[in-house]
Coordinates of C-alpha atoms in Angstrom, one line a residue:
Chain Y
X113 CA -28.8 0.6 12.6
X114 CA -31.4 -0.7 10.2
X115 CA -29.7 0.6 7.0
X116 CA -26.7 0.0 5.8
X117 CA -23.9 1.4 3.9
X118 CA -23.1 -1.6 1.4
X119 CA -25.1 0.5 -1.3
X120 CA -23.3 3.9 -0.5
X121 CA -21.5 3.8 -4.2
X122 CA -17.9 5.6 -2.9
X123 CA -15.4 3.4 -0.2
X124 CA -13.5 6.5 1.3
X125 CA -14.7 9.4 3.2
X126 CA -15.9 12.1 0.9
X127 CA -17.6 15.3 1.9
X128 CA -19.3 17.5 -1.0
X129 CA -20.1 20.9 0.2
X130 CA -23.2 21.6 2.0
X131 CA -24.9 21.8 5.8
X132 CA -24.3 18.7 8.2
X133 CA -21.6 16.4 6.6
X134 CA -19.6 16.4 9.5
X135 CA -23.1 15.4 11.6
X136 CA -25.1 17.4 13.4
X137 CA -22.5 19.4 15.5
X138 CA -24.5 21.6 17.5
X139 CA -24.3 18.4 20.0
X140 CA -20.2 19.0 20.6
X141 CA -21.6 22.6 21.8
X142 CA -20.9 22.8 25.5
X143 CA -21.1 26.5 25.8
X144 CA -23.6 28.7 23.3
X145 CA -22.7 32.2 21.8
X146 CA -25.8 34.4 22.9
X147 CA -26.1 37.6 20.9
X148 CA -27.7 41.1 23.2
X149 CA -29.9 42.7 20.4
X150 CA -29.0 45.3 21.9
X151 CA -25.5 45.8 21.5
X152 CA -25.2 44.5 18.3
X153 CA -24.2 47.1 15.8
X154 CA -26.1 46.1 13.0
X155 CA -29.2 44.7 15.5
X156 CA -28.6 48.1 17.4
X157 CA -28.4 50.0 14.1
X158 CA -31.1 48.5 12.1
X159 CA -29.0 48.0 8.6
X160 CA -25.8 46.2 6.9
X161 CA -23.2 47.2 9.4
X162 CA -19.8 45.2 10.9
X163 CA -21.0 41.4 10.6
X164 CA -17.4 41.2 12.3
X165 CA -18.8 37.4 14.2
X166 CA -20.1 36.0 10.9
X167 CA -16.5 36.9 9.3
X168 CA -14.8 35.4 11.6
X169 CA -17.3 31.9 12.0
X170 CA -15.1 29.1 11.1
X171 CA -18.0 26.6 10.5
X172 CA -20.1 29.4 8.4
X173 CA -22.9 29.1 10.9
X174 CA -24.0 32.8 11.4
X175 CA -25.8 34.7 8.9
X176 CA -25.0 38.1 7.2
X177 CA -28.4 39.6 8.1
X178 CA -29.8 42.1 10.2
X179 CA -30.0 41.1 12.9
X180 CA -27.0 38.2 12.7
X181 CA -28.6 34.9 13.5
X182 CA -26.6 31.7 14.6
X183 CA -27.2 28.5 13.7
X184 CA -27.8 26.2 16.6
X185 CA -27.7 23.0 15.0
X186 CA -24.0 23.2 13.9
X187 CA -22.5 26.0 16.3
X188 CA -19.8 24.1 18.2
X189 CA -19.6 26.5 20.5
X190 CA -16.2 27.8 19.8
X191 CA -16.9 31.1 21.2
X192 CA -14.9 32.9 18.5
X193 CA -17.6 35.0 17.6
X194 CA -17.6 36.1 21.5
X195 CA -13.9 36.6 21.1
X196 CA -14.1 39.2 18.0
X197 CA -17.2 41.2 18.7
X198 CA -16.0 45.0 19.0
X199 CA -19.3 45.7 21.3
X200 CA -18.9 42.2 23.4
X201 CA -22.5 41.5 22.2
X202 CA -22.2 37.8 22.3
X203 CA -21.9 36.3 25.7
X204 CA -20.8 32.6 25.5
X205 CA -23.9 30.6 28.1
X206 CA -23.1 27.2 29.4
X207 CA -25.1 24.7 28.2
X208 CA -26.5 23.1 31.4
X209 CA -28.4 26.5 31.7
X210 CA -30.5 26.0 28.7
X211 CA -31.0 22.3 29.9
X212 CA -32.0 23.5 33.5
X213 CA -34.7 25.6 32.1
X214 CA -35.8 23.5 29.1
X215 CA -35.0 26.2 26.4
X216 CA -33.9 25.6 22.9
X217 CA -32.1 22.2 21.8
X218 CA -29.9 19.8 23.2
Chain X
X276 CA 13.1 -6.0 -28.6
X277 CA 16.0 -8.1 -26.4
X278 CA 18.3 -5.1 -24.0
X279 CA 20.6 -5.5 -21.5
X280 CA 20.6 -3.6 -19.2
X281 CA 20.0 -2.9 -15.4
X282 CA 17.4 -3.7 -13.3
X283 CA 16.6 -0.5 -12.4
X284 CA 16.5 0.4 -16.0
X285 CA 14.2 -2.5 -16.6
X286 CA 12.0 -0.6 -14.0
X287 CA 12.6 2.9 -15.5
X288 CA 11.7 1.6 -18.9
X289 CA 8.5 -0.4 -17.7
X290 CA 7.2 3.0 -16.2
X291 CA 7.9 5.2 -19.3
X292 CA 6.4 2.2 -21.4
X293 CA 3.3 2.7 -19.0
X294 CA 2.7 6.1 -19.6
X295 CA 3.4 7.2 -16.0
X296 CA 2.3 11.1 -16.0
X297 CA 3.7 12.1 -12.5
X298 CA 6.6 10.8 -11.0
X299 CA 7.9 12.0 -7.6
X300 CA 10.8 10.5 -6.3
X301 CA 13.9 11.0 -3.6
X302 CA 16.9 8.9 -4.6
X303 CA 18.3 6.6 -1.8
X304 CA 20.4 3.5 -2.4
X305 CA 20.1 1.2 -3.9
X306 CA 17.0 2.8 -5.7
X307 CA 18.6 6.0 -7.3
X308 CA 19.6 4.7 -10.7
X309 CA 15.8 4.0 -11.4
X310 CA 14.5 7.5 -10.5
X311 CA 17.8 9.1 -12.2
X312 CA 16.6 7.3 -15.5
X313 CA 13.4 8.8 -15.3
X314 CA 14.8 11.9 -14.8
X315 CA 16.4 11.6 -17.9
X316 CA 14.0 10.3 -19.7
X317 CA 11.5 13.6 -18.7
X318 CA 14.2 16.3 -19.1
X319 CA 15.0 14.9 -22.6
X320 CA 11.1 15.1 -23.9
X321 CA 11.2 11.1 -24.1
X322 CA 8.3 10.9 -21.4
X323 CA 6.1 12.8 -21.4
X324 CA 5.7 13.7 -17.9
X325 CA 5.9 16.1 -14.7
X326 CA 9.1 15.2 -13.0
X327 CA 8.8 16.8 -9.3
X328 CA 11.9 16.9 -7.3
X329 CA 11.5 16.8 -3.5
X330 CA 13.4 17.1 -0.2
X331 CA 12.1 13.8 1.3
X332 CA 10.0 10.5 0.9
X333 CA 7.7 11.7 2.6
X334 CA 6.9 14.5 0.4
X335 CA 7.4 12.2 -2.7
X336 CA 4.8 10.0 -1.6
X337 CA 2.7 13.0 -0.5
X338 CA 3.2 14.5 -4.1
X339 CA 2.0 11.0 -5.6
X340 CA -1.2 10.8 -3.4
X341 CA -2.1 14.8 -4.9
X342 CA -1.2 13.6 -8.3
X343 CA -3.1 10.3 -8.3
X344 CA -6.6 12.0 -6.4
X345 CA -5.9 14.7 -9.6
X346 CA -6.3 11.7 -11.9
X347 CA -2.7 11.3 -13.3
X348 CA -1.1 8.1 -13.5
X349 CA 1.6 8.6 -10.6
X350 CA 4.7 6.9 -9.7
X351 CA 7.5 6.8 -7.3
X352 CA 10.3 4.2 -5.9
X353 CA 12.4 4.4 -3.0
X354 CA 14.7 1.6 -0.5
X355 CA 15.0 0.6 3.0
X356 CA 14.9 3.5 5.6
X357 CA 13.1 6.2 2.5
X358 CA 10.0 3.5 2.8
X359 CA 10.0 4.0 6.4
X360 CA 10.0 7.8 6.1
X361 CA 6.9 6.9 3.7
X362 CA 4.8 5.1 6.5
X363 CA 2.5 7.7 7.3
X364 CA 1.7 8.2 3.8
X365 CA 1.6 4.6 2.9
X366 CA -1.2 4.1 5.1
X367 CA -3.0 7.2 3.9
X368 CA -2.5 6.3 0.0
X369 CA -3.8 2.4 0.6
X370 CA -7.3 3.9 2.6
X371 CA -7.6 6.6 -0.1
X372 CA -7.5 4.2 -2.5
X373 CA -5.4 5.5 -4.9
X374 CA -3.7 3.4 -7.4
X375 CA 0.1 4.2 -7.1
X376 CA 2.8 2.1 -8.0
X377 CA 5.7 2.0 -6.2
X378 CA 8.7 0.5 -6.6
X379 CA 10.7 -0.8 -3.9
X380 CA 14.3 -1.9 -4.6
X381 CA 14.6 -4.1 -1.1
X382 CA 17.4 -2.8 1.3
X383 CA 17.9 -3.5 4.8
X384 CA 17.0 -1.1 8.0
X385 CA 19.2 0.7 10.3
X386 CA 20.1 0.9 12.8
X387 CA 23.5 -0.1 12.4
X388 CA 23.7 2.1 8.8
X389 CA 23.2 -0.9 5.7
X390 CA 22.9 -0.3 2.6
X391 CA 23.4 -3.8 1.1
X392 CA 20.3 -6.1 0.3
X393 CA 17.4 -7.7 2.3
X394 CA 13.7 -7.6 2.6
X395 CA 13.0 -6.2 6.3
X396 CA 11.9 -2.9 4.3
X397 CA 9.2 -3.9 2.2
X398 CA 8.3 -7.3 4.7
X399 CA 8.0 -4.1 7.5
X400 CA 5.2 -2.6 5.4
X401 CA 3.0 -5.6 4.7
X402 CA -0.3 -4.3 7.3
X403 CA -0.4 -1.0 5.6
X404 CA -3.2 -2.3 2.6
X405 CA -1.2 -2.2 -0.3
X406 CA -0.6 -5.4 -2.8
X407 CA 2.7 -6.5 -2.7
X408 CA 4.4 -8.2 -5.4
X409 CA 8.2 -9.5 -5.4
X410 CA 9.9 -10.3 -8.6
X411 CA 13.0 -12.3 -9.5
X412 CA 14.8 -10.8 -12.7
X413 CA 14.6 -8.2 -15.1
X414 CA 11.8 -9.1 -17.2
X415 CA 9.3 -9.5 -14.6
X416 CA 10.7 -6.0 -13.1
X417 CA 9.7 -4.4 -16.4
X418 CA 6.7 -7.0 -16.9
X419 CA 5.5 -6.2 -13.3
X420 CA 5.8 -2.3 -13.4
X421 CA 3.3 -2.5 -16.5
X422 CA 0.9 -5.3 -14.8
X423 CA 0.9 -3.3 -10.9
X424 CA -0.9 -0.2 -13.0
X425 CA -3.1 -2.6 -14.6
X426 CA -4.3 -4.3 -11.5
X427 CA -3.7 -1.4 -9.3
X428 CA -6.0 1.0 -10.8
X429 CA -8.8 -2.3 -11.3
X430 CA -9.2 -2.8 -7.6
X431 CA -8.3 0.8 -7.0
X432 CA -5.7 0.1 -4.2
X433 CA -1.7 0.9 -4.4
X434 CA 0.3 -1.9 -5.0
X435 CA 4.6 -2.2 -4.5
X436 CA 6.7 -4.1 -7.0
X437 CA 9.4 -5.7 -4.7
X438 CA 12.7 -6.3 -6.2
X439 CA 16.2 -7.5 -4.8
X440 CA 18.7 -4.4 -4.3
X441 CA 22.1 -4.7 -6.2
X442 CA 21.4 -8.9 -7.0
X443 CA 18.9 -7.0 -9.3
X444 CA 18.5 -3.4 -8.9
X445 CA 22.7 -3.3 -10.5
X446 CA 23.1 -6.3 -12.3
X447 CA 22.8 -6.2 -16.1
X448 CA 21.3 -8.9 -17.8
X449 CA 19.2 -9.6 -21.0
X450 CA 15.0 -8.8 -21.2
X451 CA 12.2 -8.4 -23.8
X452 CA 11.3 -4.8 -24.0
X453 CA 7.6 -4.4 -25.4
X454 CA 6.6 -1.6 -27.9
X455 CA 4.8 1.1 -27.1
X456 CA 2.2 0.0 -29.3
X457 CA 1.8 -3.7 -27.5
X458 CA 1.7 -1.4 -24.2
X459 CA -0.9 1.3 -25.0
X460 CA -2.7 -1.7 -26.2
X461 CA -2.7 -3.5 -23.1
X462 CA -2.8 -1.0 -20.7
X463 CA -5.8 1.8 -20.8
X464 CA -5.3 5.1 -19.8
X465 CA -6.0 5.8 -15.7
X466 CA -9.9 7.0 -15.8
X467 CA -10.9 7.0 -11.6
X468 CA -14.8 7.6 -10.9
X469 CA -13.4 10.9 -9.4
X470 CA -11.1 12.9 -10.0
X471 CA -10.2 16.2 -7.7
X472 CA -12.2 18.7 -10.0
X473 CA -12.8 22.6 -9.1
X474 CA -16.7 22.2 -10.7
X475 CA -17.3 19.3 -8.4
X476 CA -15.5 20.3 -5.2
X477 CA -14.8 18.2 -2.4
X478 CA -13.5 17.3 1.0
X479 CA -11.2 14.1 0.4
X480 CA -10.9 11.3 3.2
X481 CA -12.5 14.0 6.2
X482 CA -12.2 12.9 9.7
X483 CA -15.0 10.0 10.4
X484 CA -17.1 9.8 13.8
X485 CA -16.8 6.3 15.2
X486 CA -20.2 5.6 13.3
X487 CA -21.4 6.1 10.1
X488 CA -23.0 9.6 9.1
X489 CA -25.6 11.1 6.8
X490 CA -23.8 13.3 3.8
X491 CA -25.2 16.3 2.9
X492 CA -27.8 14.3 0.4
X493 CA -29.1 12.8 3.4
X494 CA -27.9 8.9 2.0
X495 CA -26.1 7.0 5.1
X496 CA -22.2 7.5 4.8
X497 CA -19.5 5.0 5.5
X498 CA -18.0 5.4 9.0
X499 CA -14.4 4.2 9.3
X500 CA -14.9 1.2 9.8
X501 CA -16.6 0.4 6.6
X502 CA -14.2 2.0 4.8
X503 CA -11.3 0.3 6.0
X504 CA -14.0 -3.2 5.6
X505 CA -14.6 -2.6 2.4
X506 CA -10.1 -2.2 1.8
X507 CA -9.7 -5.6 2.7
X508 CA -12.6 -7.5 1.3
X509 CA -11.3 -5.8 -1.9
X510 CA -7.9 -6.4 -1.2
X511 CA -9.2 -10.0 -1.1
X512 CA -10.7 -10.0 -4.1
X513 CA -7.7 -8.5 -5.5
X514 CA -6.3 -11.8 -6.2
X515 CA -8.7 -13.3 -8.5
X516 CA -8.4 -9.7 -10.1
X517 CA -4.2 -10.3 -10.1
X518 CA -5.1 -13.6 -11.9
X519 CA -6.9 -12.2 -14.3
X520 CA -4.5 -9.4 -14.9
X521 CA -1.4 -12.4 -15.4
X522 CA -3.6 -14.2 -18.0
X523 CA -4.7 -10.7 -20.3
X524 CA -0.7 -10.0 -20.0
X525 CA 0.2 -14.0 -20.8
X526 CA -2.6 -14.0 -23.8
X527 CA -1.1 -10.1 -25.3
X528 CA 3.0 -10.8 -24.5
X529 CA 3.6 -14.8 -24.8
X530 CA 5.0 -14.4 -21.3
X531 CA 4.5 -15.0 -17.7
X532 CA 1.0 -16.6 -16.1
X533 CA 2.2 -17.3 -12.5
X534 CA -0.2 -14.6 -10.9
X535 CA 0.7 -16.1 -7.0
X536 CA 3.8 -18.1 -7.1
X537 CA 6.0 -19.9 -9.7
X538 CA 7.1 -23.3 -8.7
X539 CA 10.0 -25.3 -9.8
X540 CA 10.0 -29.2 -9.6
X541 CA 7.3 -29.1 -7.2
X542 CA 5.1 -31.4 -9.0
X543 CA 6.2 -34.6 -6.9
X544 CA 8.0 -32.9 -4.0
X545 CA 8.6 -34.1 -0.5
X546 CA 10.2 -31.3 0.6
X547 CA 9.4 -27.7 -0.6
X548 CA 11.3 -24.5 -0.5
X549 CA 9.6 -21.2 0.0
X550 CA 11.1 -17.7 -0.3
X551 CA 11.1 -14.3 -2.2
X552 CA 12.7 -12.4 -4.8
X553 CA 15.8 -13.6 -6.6
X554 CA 16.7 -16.1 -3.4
X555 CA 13.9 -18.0 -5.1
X556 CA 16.2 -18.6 -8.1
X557 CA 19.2 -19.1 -6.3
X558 CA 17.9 -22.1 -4.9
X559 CA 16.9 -24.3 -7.5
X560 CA 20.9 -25.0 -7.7
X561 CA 20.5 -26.6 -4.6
X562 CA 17.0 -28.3 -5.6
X563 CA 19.3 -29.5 -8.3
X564 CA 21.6 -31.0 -6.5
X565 CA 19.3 -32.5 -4.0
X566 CA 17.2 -34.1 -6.7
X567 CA 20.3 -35.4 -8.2
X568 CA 20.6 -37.0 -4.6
X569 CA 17.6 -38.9 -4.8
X570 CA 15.7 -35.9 -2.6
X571 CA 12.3 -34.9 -4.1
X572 CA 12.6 -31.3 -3.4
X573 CA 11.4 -28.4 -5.1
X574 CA 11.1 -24.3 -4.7
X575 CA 8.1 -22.3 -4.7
X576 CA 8.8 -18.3 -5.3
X577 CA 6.1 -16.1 -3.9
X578 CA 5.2 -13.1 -6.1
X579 CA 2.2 -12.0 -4.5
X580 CA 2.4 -11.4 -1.0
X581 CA -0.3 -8.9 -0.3
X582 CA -3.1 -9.9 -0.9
X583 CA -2.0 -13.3 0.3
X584 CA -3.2 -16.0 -2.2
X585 CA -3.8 -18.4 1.1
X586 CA -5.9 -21.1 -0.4
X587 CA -3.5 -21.2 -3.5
X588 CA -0.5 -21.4 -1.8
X589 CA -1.9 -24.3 0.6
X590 CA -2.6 -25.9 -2.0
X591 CA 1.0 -26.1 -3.3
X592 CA 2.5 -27.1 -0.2
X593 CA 0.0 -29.4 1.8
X594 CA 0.8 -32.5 -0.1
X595 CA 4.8 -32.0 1.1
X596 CA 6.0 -33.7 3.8
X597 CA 7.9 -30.4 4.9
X598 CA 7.8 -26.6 3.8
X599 CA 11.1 -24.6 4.4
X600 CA 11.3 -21.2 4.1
X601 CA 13.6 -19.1 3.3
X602 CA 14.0 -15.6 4.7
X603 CA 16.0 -12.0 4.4
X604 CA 13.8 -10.4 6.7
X605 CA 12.1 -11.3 10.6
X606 CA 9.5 -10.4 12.9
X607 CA 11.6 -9.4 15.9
X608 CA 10.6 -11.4 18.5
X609 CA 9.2 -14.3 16.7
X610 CA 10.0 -15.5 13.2
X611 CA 9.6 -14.8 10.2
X612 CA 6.8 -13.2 8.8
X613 CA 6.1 -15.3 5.7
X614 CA 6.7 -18.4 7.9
X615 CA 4.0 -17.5 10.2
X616 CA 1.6 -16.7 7.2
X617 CA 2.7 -20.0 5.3
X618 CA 1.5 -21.8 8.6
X619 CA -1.6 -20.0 8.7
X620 CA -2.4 -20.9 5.0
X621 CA -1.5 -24.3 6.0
X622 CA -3.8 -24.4 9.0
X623 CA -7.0 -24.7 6.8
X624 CA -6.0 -27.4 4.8
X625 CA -4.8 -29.7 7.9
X626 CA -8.6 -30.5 8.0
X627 CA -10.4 -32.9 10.9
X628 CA -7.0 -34.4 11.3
X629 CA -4.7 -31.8 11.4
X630 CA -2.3 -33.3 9.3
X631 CA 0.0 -30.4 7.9
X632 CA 3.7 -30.4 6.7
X633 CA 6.8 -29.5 9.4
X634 CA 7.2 -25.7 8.9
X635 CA 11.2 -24.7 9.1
X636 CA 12.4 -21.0 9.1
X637 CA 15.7 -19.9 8.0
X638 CA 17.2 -16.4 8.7
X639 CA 19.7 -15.4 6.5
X640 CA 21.4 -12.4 4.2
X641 CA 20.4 -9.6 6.4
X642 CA 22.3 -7.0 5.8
X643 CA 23.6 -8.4 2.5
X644 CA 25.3 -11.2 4.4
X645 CA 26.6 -13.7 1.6
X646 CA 24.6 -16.0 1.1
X647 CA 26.4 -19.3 -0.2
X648 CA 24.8 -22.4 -2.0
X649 CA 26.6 -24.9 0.2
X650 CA 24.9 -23.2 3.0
X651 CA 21.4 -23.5 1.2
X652 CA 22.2 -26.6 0.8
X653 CA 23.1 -27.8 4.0
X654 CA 19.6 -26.1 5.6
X655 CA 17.6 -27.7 2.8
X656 CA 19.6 -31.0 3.4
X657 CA 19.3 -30.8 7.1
X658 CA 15.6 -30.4 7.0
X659 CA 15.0 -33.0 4.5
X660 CA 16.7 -35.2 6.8
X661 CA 15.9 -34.6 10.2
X662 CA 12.5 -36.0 9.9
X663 CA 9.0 -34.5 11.0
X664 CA 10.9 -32.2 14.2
X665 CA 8.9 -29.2 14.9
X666 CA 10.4 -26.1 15.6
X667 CA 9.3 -23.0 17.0
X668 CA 12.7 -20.2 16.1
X669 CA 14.0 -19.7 13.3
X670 CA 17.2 -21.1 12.5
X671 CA 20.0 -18.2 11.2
X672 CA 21.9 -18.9 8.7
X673 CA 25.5 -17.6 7.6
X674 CA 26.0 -15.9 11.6
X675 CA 29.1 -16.2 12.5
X676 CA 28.8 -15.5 16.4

C-alpha cells in the first residue's frame, strides 16, 4: 500500500452515490448473465420495449437501452436478471468458461 | 440557584439546561424517574424537544443514533439489564461516532432478578469505545450531563455519565443549578461536519472489505481497520480534550477541575484507596478514622474511566506503598476490572526496577449488599497492616457464606 488513508478527512465509512464504492465487484462474479440478442424483446424488436432485467438489477448495472447492456465491472453475478426475463434471454455462464477461452475480464 | 432535589432530577435538569433536542428513552429501575422528568418537561412546552416513546432499549438507542446522524443533540438513559439490551447499538453509536450522552444510573445484572445498586452494568460496557465518566453526588450529575455534550461532541465519540442507582439516583440532596444563560454560554449548539441531508445523500457506516477502498472520487477510503484506529487514538486524545473541557467549565461555573480523578488526603499517603461513584465518598470516613490512627491513607475517586487517564492515575498512586481498590463490579473469572487496569497503569511507572505499590482488590455491594464503614474499615486496616503481601483474587467483602 504506498498511500495512506491518514489524509482521507472522514473516520467512518461513508459512501456518496456513484459507480464503484463498494470496489470493483465484477470480481465476486462467479457466474455471468449472458444476454441472446436474439431473444431479447427490445434487441429482437429494435425499440424501447420490457427492460424487465434492468428493473429488476439490484446493483443498477444494466442499461435502459436498446439493446440492454450489462455492466461487467460491477455485475455480481446474481443472476436475477436470468431469473425475471419473460423470453429466458439471459443465460447465466460460469466464469471458468470465459477464463478457459481468454474472453472478457477477470 | 441552590435545589434539592433528586439525583435523577439533577440529571433531568442538566439535560433540559443542555438543550437536548431528542430524547429517546425506555424506563427501567432505577433510571425511570429521570426519563419521567423529561417527559414532563417536553409535554409541558418547558423543553423544547421531541420526546419519542419506544418499546425497548434497543430501539431507544437506535432512535438516538437516527437523531444524532440527523444533527440533533440526542439523549437517552437507561440501568442494568436495559444497557445490555443496548449492546449492539452501543458498539454501533461509538464506531459512528456520534456524540450521545447517555446516562447510566448503575444497577446490577441478572441473573438472579436485582434491582438494587452496583456497577457490573456500566463496568460490562467499558470495550465498546465510549468515554465513561462516574460521578459522586448531585452536582456533578447535573455538572457532568452539561460537560459529556461538551466533550462528547469535541472528540465526536459518545460518552456515559455513570451514577450510583438509589445512593444517588433517589436520594434528595442540595446542588447549584446554573441559568440557562451561563449554559447556552458555555455550551454551543451541536454543529457535526455532516449531517444526514436529502441534497447530499449518503450511505452511513456501509459494510468495509478487509482493506481499504477507493470511493467513488477515486481518493483511498478507510478500511475497517482504520476506522476503528483512528476511535481509539481519538479516544486517547480524548483525555487531554476532558481536561480541557473541566478547566472552560471550572473558569465559567467556579466549580469542579478534577477532569481524571479527585483525591482526598492523598498528598502524603502510604496507603491509597481507589474506587467509583459515591463509594468514593463513603470512604473518606474510614480515611478519617485511619488518619486519626496514625495511618497515612487517603482515597482517590476515578471519574474518567474511558478513556483511561493511565499516566495520570500512576502518577497518583506510584509513590504509595499500597493501592486498594475498591469494587461493585468483577470480571468473572479474574478480578476486578479497574484493579487490573490500575496495575497496568502502574506497570509503566515501576521503571528498570520494577518497584510498584501492593495492588489489593475488594468485592463488595453487588447486588446492593450493605455496605458498612466498619467493614471498609477493617479491609483498609487489614491491608495497611499486612505489609507488602501480594495477592492474586479479590477479596469479597460483606459475603456471608
Amino acid at each position: 500500500m504506498s498511500v495512506g488513508t491518514r489524509q482521507y478527512g472522514r473516520k467512518t465509512s461513508h459512501s456518496e452515490p456513484g459507480p464503484g464504492d463498494g470496489g470493483r465487484t465484477g470480481s465476486w462474479r462467479v457466474a455471468r448473465p449472458v444476454m441472446d440478442p436474439a431473444v431479447c424483446i427490445p434487441a429482437r424488436r429494435g425499440a424501447p420495449a420490457c427492460f424487465i432485467c434492468w428493473l429488476y438489477c439490484p446493483d443498477g448495472v444494466i442499461s435502459r437501452t436498446v439493446p440492454p447492456k450489462i455492466d461487467y465491472e460491477y455485475c455480481k453475478g446474481c443472476g436475477i436478471c436470468a431469473e425475471e426475463c419473460p423470453t429466458k434471454a439471459i443465460t447465466m455462464v460460469d466464469e471458468s468458461c470465459f477464463i478457459q477461452t481468454g474472453g472478457g475480464e477477470k | 440557584m441552590h435545589i434539592i432535589e433528586s439525583g435523577n432530577a439533577a440529571a433531568a435538569i442538566g439535560v433540559k439546561l443542555s438543550r437536548a433536542q431528542v430524547i429517546a428513552a425506555y424506563p427501567i429501575t432505577p433510571q425511570t424517574p429521570l426519563t419521567e422528568r423529561l417527559s414532563e418537561l417536553v409535554e409541558s412546552g418547558e423543553m423544547d424537544a421531541q420526546y419519542i416513546p419506544v418499546e425497548s432499549e434497543h430501539s431507544a438507542l437506535a432512535v438516538c443514533i437516527a437523531a444524532s446522524t440527523t444533527g440533533a443533540r440526542a439523549f437517552t438513559a437507561t440501568s442494568a439489564n436495559g444497557l445490555l439490551y443496548m449492546h449492539e447499538q452501543i458498539h454501533w453509536a461509538a464506531g459512528a461516532r456520534l456524540p450521545l450522552v447517555m446516562c447510566v444510573v448503575n444497577r446490577g445484572v441478572g441473573a438472579p432478578w436485582t434491582i438494587w445498586n452496583d456497577h457490573q452494568d456500566s463496568i460490562s460496557q467499558r470495550d465498546t469505545g465510549w468515554m465513561q465518566l462516574y460521578v459522586n453526588d448531585h452536582q456533578q450529575i447535573i455538572d457532568g450531563v452539561i460537560k459529556a455534550f461538551m466533550l462528547a461532541e469535541e472528540v465526536m465519540i459518545p460518552i456515559m455519565v455513570c451514577y450510583d442507582g438509589y445512593l444517588l439516583s433517589h436520594t434528595y440532596m442540595p446542588f447549584e443549578v446554573p441559568s440557562q444563560d451561563m449554559v447556552d454560554a458555555f455550551l454551543p449548539p451541536y454543529r457535526p461536519a455532516y449531517a444526514l441531508d436529502p441534497d447530499r445523500p449518503a450511505n452511513l457506516n456501509t459494510v468495509t472489505l478487509p482493506d481499504v477502498r477507493q470511493d467513488t472520487a477515486g481518493r483511498t477510503a478507510h478500511g475497517y481497520m482504520e476506522i476503528r484506529y483512528l476511535l481509539q487514538e481519538d479516544l486517547l486524545k480524548a483525555a487531554d480534550a476532558m481536561d480541557a473541557v473541566e478547566n472552560r467549565f471550572r473558569e465559567h461555573f467556579g466549580r469542579g477541575g478534577d477532569p481524571f480523578f479527585e483525591t482526598y488526603r492523598c498528598e502524603d499517603a502510604r496507603f491509597i484507596a481507589v474506587s467509583l461513584g459515591s463509594l468514593s465518598y463513603h470512604l473518606r470516613e474510614v480515611i478519617d478514622r485511619l488518619r486519626d490512627e496514625g495511618v497515612k491513607a487517603g482515597i482517590m475517586s476515578i471519574h474518567l474511566y474511558r478513556p483511561f487517564p493511565a499516566a495520570a492515575i500512576a502518577g497518583g498512586l506510584s509513590r504509595a506503598e499500597g493501592v486498594i481498590v475498591f469494587e461493585k463490579a468483577l470480571s468473572y473469572g479474574y478480578e476486578g476490572a479497574l484493579c487490573s487496569d490500575i496495575k497496568a497503569a502502574l506497570y509503566p511507572a515501576g521503571g528498570s526496577k520494577r518497584k510498584m505499590p501492593f495492588v489489593h482488590n475488594y468485592i463488595l455491594g453487588l447486588g446492593g449488599r450493605e455496605i458498612k464503614t466498619v467493614q471498609l474499615y477493617e479491609a483498609m486496616r487489614n491491608s495497611c497492616t499486612r505489609g507488602t503481601k501480594i495477592e492474586t483474587t479479590p477479596q469479597w467483602v460483606g459475603l456471608k457464606i
